[in-house]
GROMACS .gro file of C-alpha atoms in nm:
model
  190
    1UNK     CA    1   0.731   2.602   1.971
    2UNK     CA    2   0.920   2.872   1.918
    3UNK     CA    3   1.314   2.934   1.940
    4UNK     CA    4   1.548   3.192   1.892
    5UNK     CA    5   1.700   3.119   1.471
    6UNK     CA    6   2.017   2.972   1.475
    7UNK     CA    7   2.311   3.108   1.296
    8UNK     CA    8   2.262   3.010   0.932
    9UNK     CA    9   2.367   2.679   0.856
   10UNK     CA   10   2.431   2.458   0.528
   11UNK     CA   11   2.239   2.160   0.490
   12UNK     CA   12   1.919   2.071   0.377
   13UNK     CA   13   1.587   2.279   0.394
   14UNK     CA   14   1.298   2.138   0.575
   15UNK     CA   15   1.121   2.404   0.517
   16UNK     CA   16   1.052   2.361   0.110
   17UNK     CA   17   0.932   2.027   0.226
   18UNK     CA   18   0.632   2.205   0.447
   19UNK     CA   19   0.302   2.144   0.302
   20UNK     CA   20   0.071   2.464   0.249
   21UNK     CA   21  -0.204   2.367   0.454
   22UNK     CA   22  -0.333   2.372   0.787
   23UNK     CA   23  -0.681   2.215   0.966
   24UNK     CA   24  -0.819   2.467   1.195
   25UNK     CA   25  -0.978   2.388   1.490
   26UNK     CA   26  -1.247   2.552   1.729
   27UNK     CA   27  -1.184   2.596   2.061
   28UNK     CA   28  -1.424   2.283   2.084
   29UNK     CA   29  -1.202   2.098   1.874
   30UNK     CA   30  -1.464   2.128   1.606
   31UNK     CA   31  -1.261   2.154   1.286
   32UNK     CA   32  -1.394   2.485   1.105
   33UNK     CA   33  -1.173   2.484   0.785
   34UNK     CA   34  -0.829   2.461   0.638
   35UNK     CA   35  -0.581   2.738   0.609
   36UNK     CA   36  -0.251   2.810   0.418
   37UNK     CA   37   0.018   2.746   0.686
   38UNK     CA   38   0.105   3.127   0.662
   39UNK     CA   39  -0.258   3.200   0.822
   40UNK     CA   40  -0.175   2.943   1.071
   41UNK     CA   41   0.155   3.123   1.180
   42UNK     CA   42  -0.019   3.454   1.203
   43UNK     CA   43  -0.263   3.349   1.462
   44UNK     CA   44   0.052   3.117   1.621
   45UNK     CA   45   0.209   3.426   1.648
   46UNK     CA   46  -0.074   3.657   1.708
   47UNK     CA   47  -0.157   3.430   2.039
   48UNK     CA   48  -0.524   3.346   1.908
   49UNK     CA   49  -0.445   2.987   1.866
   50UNK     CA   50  -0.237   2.700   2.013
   51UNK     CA   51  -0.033   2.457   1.822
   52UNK     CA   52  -0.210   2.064   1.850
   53UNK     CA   53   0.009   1.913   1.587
   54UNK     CA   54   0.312   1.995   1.383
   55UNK     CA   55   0.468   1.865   1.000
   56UNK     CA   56   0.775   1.735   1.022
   57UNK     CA   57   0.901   2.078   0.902
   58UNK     CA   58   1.035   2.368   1.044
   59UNK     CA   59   0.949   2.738   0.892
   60UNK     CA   60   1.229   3.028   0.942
   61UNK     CA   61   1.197   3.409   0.948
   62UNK     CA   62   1.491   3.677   1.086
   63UNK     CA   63   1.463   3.632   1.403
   64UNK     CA   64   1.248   3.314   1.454
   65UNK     CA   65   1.218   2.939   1.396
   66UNK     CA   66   0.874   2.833   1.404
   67UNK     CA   67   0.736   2.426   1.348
   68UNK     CA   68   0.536   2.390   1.031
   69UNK     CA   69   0.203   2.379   1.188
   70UNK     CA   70  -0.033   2.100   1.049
   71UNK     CA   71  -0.311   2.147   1.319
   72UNK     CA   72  -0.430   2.454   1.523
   73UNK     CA   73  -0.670   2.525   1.792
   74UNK     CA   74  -0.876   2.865   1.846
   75UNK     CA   75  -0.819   2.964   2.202
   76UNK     CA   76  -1.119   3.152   2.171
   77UNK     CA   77  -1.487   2.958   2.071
   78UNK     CA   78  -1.608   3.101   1.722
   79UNK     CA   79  -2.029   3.052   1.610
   80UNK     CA   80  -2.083   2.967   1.295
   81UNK     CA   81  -2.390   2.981   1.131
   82UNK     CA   82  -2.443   2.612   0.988
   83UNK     CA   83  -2.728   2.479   0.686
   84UNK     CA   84  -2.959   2.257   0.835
   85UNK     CA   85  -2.912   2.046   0.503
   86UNK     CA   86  -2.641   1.955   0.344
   87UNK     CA   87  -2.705   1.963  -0.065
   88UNK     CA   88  -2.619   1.652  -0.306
   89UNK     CA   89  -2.375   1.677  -0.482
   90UNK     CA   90  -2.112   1.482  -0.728
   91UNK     CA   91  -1.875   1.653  -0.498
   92UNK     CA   92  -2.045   1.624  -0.176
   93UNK     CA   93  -2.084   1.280  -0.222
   94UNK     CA   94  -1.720   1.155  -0.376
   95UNK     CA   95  -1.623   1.368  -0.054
   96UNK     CA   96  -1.847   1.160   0.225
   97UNK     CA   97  -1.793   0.828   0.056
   98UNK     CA   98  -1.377   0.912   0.004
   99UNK     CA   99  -1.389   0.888  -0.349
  100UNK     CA  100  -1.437   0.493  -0.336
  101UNK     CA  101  -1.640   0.298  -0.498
  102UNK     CA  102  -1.959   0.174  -0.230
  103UNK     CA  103  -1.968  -0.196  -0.475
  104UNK     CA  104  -1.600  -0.239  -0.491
  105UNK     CA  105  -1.436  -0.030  -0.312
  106UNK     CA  106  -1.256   0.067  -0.586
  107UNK     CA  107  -1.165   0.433  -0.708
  108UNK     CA  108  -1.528   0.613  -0.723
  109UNK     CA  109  -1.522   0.902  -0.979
  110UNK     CA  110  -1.896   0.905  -1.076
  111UNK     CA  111  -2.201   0.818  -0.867
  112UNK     CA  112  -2.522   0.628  -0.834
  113UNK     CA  113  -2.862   0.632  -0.768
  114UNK     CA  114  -2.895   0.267  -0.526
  115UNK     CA  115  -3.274   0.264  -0.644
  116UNK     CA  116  -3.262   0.414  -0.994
  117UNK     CA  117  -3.391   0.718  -1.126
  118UNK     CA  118  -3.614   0.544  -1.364
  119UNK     CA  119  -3.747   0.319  -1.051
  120UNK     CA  120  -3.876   0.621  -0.844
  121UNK     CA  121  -3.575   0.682  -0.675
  122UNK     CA  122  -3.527   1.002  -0.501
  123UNK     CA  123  -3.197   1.179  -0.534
  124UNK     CA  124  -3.148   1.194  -0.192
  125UNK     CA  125  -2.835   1.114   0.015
  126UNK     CA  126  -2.974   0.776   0.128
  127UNK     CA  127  -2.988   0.702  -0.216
  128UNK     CA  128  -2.690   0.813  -0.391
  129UNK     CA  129  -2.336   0.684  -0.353
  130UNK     CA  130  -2.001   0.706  -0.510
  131UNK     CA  131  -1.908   0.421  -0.777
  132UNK     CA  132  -1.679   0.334  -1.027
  133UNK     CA  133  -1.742   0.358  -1.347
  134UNK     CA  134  -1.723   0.033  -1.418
  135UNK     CA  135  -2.027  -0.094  -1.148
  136UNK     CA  136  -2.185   0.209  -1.247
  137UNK     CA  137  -2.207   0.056  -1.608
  138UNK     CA  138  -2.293  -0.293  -1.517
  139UNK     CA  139  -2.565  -0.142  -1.215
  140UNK     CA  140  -2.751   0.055  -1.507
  141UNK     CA  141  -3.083   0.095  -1.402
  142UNK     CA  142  -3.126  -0.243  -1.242
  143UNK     CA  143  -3.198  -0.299  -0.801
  144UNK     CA  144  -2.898  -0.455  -0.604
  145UNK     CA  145  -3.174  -0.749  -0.570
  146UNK     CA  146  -3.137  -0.825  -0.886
  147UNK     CA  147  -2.770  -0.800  -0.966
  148UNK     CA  148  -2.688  -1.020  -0.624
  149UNK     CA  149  -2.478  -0.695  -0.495
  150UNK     CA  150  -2.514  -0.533  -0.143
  151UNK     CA  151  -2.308  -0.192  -0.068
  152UNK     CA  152  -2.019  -0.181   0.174
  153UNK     CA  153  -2.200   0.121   0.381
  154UNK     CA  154  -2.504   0.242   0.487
  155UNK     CA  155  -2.543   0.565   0.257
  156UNK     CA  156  -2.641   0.864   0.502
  157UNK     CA  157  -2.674   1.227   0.488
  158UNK     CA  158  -2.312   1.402   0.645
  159UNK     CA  159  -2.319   1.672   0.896
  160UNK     CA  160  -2.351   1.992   0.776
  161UNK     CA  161  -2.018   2.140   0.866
  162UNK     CA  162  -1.764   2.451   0.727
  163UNK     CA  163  -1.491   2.201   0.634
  164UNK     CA  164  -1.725   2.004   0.451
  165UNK     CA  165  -1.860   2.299   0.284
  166UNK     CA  166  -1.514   2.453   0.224
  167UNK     CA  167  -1.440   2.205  -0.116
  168UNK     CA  168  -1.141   2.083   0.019
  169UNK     CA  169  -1.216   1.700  -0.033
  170UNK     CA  170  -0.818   1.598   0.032
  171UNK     CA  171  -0.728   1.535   0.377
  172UNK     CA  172  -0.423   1.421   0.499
  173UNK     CA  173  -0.367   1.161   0.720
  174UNK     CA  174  -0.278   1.331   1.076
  175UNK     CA  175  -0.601   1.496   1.030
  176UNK     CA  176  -0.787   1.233   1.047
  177UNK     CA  177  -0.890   1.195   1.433
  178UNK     CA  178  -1.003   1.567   1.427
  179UNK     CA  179  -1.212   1.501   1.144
  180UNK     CA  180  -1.320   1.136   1.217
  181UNK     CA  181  -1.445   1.323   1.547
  182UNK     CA  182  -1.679   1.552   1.424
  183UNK     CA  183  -1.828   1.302   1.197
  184UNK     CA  184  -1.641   1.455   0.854
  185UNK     CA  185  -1.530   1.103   0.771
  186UNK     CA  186  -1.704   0.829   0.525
  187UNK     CA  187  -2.071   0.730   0.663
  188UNK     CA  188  -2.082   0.433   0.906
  189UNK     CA  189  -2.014   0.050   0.815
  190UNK     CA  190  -2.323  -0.176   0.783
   0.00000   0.00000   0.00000
């Protein structure tokens, strides 16, 4: 992980490639939030965390070259108070469905009461889902029944969980078995 810096050299700089952020893990694996990568270093370099996976970047100070760090573990187990209940959201529930569309699977930007409003629906998360705006518009206030439609999931409520409470809805890809894990990824396929 860490190496004594080389001589300066000329070439190209890895290091402006480096994305800024960083999924933190508990020492359960449990992700807890996301961190700029300069947090992650610190605690790299502090010994309170171990390096699980690295961006294809390296970061360099006087004396030391250090990987880009794209995932880190707490060596040390940290309690965190969780809700019980998560609350609905626009944003909470773009972010469970992944911002696609539960009729389509199209781009989701708005979302949608599966039993309307105006039919006694509750706005509750195993009502609502993301949806275009384009089903949205042709859904109106009529039941799936009617239309001929079925949804591509099961709408559910998500774990209550820091990372899902942090408003960081974009994840990047070598995150996702840490998060698919712990349940922070789109509810389950009918």
């Amino acid at each position: 992980m860490l190496t004594t810096a080389p001589p300066a050299t000329t070439g190209p700089d890895r290091a402006a490639s480096a994305p800024s952020r960083t999924l933190l893990l508990n020492a359960s694996y449990e992700p807890l939030c996301i961190v700029p990568v300069r947090r992650a270093v610190l605690l790299l370099l502090l010994d309170k965390a171990v390096l699980e996976e690295a961006w294809d970047a390296v970061m360099h100070s006087e004396h030391l070259v250090l990987e880009a760090p794209s995932v880190v573990r707490l060596h040390r187990y940290v309690r965190v108070p969780r809700r019980s209940r998560v609350p609905v959201t626009r944003r909470a529930v773009l972010d469970r469905d992944r911002e696609r569309c539960a009729y389509c699977a199209g781009r989701a930007d708005t979302i949608d009461h599966v039993v309307p409003r105006s039919r006694s629906g509750p706005h509750a998360w195993e009502n609502v889902v993301a949806a275009c705006r384009r089903c949205n518009h042709r859904k109106a206030d009529h039941l799936l029944s009617e239309l001929g439609w079925t949804l591509a999931f099961t709408p559910a409520q998500p774990r209550a969980t820091v990372l899902g409470a942090s408003g960081h809805h974009r994840h990047e890809a070598a995150w996702e078995p840490y998060l698919e894990w712990f349940g922070e990824g789109r509810a389950e396929v009918a």
